[in-house]
N, CA, C and O atoms as a printed pandas DataFrame, in Angstrom:
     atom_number atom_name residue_name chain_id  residue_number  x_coord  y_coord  z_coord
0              1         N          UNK        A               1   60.187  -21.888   84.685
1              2        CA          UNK        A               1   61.391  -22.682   84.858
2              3         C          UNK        A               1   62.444  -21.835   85.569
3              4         O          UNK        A               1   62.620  -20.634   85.365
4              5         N          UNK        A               2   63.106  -22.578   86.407
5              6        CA          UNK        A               2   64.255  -21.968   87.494
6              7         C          UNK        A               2   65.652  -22.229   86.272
7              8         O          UNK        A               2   65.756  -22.895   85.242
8              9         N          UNK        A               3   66.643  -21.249   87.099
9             10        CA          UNK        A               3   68.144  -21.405   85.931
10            11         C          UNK        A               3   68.389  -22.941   86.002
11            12         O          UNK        A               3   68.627  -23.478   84.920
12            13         N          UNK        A               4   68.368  -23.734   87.117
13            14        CA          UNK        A               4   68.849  -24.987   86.874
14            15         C          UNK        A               4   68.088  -25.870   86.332
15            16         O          UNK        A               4   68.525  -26.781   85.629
16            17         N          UNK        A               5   66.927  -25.701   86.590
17            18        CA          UNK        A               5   65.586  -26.263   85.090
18            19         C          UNK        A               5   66.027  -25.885   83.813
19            20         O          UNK        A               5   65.860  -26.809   83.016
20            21         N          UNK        A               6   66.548  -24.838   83.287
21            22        CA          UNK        A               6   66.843  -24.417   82.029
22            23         C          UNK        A               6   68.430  -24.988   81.779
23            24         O          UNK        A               6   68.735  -25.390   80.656
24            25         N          UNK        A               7   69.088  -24.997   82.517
25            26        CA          UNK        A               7   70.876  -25.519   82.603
26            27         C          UNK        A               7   70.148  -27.356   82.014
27            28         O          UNK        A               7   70.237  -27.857   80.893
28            29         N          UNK        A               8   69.638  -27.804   82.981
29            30        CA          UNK        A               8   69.421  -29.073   83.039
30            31         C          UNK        A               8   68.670  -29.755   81.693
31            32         O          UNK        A               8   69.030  -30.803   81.158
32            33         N          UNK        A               9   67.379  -28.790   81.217
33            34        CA          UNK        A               9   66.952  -28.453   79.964
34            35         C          UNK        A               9   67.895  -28.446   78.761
35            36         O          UNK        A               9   67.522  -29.121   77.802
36            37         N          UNK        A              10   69.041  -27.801   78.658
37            38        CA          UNK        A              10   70.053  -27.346   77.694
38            39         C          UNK        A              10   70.540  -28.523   77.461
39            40         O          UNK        A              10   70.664  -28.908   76.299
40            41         N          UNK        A              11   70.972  -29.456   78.729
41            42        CA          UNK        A              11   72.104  -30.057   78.836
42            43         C          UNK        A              11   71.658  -31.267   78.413
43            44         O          UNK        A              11   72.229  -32.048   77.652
44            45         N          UNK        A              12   70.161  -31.426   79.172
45            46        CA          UNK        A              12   69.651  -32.737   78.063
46            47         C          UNK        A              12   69.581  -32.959   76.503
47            48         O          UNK        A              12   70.067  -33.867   75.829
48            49         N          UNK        A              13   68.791  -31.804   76.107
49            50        CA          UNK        A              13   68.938  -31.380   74.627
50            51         C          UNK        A              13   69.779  -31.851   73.783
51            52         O          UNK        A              13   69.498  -32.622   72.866
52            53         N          UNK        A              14   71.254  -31.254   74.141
53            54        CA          UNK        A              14   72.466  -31.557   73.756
54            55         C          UNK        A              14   73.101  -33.007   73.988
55            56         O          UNK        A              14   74.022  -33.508   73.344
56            57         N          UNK        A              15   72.614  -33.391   74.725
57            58        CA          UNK        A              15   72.931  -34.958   75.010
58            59         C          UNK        A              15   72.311  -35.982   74.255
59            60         O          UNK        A              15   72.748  -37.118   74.074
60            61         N          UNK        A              16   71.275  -35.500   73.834
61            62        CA          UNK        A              16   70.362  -36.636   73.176
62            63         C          UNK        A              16   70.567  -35.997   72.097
63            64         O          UNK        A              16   69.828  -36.582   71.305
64            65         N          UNK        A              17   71.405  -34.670   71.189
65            66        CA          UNK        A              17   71.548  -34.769   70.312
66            67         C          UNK        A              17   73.240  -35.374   70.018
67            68         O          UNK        A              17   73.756  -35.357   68.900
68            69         N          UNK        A              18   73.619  -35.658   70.709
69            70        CA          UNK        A              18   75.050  -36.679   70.817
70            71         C          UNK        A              18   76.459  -35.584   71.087
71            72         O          UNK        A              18   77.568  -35.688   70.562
72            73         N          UNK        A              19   76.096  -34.771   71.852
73            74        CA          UNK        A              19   77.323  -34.087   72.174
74            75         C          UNK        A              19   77.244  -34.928   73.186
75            76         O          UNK        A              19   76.318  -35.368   73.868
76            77         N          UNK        A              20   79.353  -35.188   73.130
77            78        CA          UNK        A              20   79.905  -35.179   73.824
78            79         C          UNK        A              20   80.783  -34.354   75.229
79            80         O          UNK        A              20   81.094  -34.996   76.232
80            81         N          UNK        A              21   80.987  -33.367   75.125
81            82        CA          UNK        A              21   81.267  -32.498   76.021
82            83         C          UNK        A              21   80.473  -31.103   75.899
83            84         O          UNK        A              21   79.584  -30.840   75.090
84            85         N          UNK        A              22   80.943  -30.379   76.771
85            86        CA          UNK        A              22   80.198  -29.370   77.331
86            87         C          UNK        A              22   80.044  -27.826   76.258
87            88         O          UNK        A              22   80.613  -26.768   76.527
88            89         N          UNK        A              23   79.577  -27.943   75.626
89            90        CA          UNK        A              23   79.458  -26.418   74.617
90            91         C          UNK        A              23   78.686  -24.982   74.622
91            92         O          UNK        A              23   78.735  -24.193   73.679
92            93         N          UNK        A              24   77.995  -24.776   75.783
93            94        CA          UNK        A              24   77.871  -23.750   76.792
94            95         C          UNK        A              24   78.589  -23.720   77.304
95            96         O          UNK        A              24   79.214  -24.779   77.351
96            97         N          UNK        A              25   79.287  -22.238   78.335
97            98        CA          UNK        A              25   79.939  -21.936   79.131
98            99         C          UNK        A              25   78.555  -21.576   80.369
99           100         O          UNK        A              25   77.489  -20.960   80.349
100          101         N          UNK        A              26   79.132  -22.158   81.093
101          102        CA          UNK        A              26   78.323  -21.534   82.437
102          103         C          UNK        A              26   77.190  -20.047   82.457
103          104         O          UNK        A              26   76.007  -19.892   82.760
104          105         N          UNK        A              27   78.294  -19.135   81.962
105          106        CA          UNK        A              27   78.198  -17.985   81.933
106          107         C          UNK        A              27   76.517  -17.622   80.585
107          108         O          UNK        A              27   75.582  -16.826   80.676
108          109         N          UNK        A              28   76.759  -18.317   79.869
109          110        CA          UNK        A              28   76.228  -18.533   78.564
110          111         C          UNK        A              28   74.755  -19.233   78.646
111          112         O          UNK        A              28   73.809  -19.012   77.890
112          113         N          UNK        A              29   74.799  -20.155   79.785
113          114        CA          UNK        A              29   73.579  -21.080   80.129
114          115         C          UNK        A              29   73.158  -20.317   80.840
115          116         O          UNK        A              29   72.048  -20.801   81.065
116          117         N          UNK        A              30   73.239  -19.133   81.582
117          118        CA          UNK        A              30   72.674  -18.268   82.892
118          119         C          UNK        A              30   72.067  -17.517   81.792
119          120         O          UNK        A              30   70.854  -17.423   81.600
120          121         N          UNK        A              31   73.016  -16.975   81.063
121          122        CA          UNK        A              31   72.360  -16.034   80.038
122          123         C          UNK        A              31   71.125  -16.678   79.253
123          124         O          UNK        A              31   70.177  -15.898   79.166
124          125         N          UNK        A              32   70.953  -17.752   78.746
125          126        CA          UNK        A              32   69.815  -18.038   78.405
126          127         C          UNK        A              32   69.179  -18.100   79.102
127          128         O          UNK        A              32   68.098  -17.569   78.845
128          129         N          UNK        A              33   69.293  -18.613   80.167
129          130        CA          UNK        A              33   67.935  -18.463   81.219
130          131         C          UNK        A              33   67.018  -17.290   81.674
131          132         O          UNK        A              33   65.879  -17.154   82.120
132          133         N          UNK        A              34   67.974  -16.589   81.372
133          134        CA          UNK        A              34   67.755  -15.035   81.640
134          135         C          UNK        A              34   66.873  -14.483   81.088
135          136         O          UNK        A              34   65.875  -14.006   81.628
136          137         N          UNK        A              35   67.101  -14.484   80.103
137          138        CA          UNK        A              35   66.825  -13.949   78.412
138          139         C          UNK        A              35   65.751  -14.571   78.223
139          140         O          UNK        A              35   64.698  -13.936   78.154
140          141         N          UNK        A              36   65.775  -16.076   78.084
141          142        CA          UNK        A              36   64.573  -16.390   77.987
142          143         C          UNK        A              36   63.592  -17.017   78.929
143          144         O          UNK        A              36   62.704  -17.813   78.626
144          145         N          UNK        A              37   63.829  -16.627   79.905
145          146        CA          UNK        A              37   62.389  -16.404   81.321
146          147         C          UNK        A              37   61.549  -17.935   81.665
147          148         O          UNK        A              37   60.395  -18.261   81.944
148          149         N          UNK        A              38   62.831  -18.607   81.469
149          150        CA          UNK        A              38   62.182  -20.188   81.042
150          151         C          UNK        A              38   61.120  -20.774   80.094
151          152         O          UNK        A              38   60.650  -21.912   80.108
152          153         N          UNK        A              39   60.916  -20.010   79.478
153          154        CA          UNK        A              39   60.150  -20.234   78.051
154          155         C          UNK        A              39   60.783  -21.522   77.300
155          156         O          UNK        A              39   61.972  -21.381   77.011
156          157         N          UNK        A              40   60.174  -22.789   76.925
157          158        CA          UNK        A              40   61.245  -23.537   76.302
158          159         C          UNK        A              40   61.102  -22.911   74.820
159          160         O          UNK        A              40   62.159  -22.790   74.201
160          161         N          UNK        A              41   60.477  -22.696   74.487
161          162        CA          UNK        A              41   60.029  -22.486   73.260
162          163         C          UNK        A              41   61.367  -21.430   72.573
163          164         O          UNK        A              41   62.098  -21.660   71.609
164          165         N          UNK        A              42   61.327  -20.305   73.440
165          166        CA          UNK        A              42   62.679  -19.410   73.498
166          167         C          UNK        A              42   64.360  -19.702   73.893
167          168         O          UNK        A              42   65.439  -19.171   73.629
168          169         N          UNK        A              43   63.843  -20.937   74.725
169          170        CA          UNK        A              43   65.229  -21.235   75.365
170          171         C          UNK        A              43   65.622  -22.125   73.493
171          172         O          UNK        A              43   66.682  -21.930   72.900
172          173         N          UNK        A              44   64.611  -22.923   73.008
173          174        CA          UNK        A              44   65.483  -24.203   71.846
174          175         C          UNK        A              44   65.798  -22.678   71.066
175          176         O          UNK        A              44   66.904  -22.165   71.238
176          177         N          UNK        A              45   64.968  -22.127   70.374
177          178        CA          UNK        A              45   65.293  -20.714   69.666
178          179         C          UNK        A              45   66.704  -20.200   69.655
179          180         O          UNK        A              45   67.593  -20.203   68.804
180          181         N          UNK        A              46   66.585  -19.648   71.197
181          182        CA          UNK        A              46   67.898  -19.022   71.543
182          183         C          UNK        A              46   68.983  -19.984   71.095
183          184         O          UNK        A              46   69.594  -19.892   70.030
184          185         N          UNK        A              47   69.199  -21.141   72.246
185          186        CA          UNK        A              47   70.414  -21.881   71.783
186          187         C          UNK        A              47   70.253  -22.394   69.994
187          188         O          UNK        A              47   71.309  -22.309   69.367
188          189         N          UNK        A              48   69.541  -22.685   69.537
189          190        CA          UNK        A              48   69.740  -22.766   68.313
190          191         C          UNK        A              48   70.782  -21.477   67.801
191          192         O          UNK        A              48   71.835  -21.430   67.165
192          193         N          UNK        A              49   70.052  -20.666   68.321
193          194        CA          UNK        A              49   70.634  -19.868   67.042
194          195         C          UNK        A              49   72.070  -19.302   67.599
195          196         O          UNK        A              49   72.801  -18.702   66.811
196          197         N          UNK        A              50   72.511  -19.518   69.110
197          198        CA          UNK        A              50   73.490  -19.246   69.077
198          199         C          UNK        A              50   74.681  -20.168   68.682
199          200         O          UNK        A              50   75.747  -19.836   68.162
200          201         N          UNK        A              51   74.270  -21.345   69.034
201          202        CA          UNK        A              51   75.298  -22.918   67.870
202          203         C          UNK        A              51   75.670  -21.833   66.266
203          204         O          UNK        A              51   76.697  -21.760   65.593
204          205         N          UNK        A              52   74.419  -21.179   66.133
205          206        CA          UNK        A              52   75.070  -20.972   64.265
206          207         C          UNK        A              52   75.390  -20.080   64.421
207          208         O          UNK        A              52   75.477  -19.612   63.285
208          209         N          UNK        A              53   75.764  -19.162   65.272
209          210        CA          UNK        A              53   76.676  -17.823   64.967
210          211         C          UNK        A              53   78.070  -18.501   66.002
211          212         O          UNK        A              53   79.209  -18.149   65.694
212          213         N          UNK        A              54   77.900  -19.321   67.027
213          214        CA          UNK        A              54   79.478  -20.010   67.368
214          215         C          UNK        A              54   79.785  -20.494   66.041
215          216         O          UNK        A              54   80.935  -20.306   65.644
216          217         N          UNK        A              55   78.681  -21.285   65.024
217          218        CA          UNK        A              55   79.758  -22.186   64.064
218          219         C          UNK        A              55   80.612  -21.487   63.265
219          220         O          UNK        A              55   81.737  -21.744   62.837
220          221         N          UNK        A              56   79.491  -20.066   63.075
221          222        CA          UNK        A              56   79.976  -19.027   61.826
222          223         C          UNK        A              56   81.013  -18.156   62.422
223          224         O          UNK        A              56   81.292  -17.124   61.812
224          225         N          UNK        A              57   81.577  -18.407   63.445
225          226        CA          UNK        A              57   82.416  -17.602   64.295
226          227         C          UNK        A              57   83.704  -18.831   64.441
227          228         O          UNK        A              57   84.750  -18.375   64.903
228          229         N          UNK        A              58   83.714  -19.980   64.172
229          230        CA          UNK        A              58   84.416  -20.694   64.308
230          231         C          UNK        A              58   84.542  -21.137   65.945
231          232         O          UNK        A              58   85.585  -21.718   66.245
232          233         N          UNK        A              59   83.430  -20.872   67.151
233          234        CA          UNK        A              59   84.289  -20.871   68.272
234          235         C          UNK        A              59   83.772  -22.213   68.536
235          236         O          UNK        A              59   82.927  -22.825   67.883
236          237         N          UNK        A              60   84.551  -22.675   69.843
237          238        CA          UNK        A              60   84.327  -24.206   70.541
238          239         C          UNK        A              60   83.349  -24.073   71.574
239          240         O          UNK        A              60   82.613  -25.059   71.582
240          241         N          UNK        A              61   83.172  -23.556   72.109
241          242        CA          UNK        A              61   82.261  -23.070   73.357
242          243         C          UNK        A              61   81.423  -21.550   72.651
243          244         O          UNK        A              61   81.859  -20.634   71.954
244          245         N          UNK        A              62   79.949  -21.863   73.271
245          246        CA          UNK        A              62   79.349  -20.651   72.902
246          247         C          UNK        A              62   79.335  -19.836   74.918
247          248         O          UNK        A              62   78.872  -20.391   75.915
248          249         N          UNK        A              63   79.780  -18.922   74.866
249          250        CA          UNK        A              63   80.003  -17.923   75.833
250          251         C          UNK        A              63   78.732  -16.636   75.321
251          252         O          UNK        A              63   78.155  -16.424   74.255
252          253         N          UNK        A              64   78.687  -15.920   76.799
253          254        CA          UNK        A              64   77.714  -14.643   76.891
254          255         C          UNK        A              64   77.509  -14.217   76.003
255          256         O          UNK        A              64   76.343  -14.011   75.666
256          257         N          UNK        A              65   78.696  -13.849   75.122
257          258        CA          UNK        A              65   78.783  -12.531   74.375
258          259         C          UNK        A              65   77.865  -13.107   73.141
259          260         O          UNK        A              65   77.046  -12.451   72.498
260          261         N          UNK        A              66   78.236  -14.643   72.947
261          262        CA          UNK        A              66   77.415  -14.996   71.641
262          263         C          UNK        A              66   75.793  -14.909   71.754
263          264         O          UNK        A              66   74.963  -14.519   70.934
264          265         N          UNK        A              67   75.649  -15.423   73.088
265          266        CA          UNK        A              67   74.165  -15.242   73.643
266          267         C          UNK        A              67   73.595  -14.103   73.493
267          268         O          UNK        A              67   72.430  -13.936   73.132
268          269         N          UNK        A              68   74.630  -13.007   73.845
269          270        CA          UNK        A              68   74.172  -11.857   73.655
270          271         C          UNK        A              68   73.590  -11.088   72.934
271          272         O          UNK        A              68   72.648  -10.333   73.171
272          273         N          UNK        A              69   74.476  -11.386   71.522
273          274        CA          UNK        A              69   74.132  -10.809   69.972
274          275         C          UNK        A              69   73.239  -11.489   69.340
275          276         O          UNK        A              69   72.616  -10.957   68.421
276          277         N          UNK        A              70   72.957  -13.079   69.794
277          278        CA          UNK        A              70   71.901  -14.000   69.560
278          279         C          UNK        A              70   70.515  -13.003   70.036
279          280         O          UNK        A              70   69.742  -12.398   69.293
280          281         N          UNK        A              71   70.520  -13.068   71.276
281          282        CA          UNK        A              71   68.944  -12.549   71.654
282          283         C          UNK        A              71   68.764  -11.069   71.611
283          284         O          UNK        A              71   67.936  -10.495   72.318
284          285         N          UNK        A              72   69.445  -10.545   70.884
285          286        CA          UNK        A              72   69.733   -9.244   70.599
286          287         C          UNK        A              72   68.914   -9.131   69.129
287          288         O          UNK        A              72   67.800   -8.726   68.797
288          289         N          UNK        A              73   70.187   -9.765   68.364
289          290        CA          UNK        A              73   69.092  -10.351   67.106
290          291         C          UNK        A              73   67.384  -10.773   66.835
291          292         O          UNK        A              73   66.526  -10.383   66.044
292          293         N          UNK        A              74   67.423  -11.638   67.791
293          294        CA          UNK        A              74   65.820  -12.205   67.822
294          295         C          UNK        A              74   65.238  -11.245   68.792
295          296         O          UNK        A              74   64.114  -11.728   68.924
296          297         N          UNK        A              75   65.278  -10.125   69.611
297          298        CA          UNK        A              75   64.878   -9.501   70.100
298          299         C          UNK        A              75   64.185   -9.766   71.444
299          300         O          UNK        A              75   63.053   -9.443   71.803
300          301         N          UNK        A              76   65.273  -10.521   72.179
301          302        CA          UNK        A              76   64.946  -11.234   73.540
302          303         C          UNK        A              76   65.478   -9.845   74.378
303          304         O          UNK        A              76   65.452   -9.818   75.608
């Protein structure tokens, strides 16, 4: 999968789970792509688990840095 296969991937996900606006940052969706090499299997993983350290962080948008410590954690 290419970054915009994985952006496009994310964005469906999140849509059909009923978000309304945008809760990746740009920056954040590159980073998963990255990280996880278009793997979906890694990409639901990843964003999963970075939603629960944004929730446990209180933030509105999950950005790099959360991605970061996410696949850091799981050892991406």
């Amino acid at each position: 999968m290419i970054k915009e296969e994985v952006v496009g991937y994310i964005e469906h996900r999140l849509k059909q789970a009923g978000a309304k606006h945008p809760i990746f940052t740009p920056a954040a969706l590159e980073a998963i792509a990255l990280r996880s090499q278009g793997w979906p299997r890694i990409i639901n993983n990843l964003a999963t688990t970075c939603l629960l350290y944004g929730a446990q962080l209180k933030k509105h948008m999950i950005d790099e840095d959360i991605v970061r410590m996410a696949a850091e954690e799981m050892g991406y």
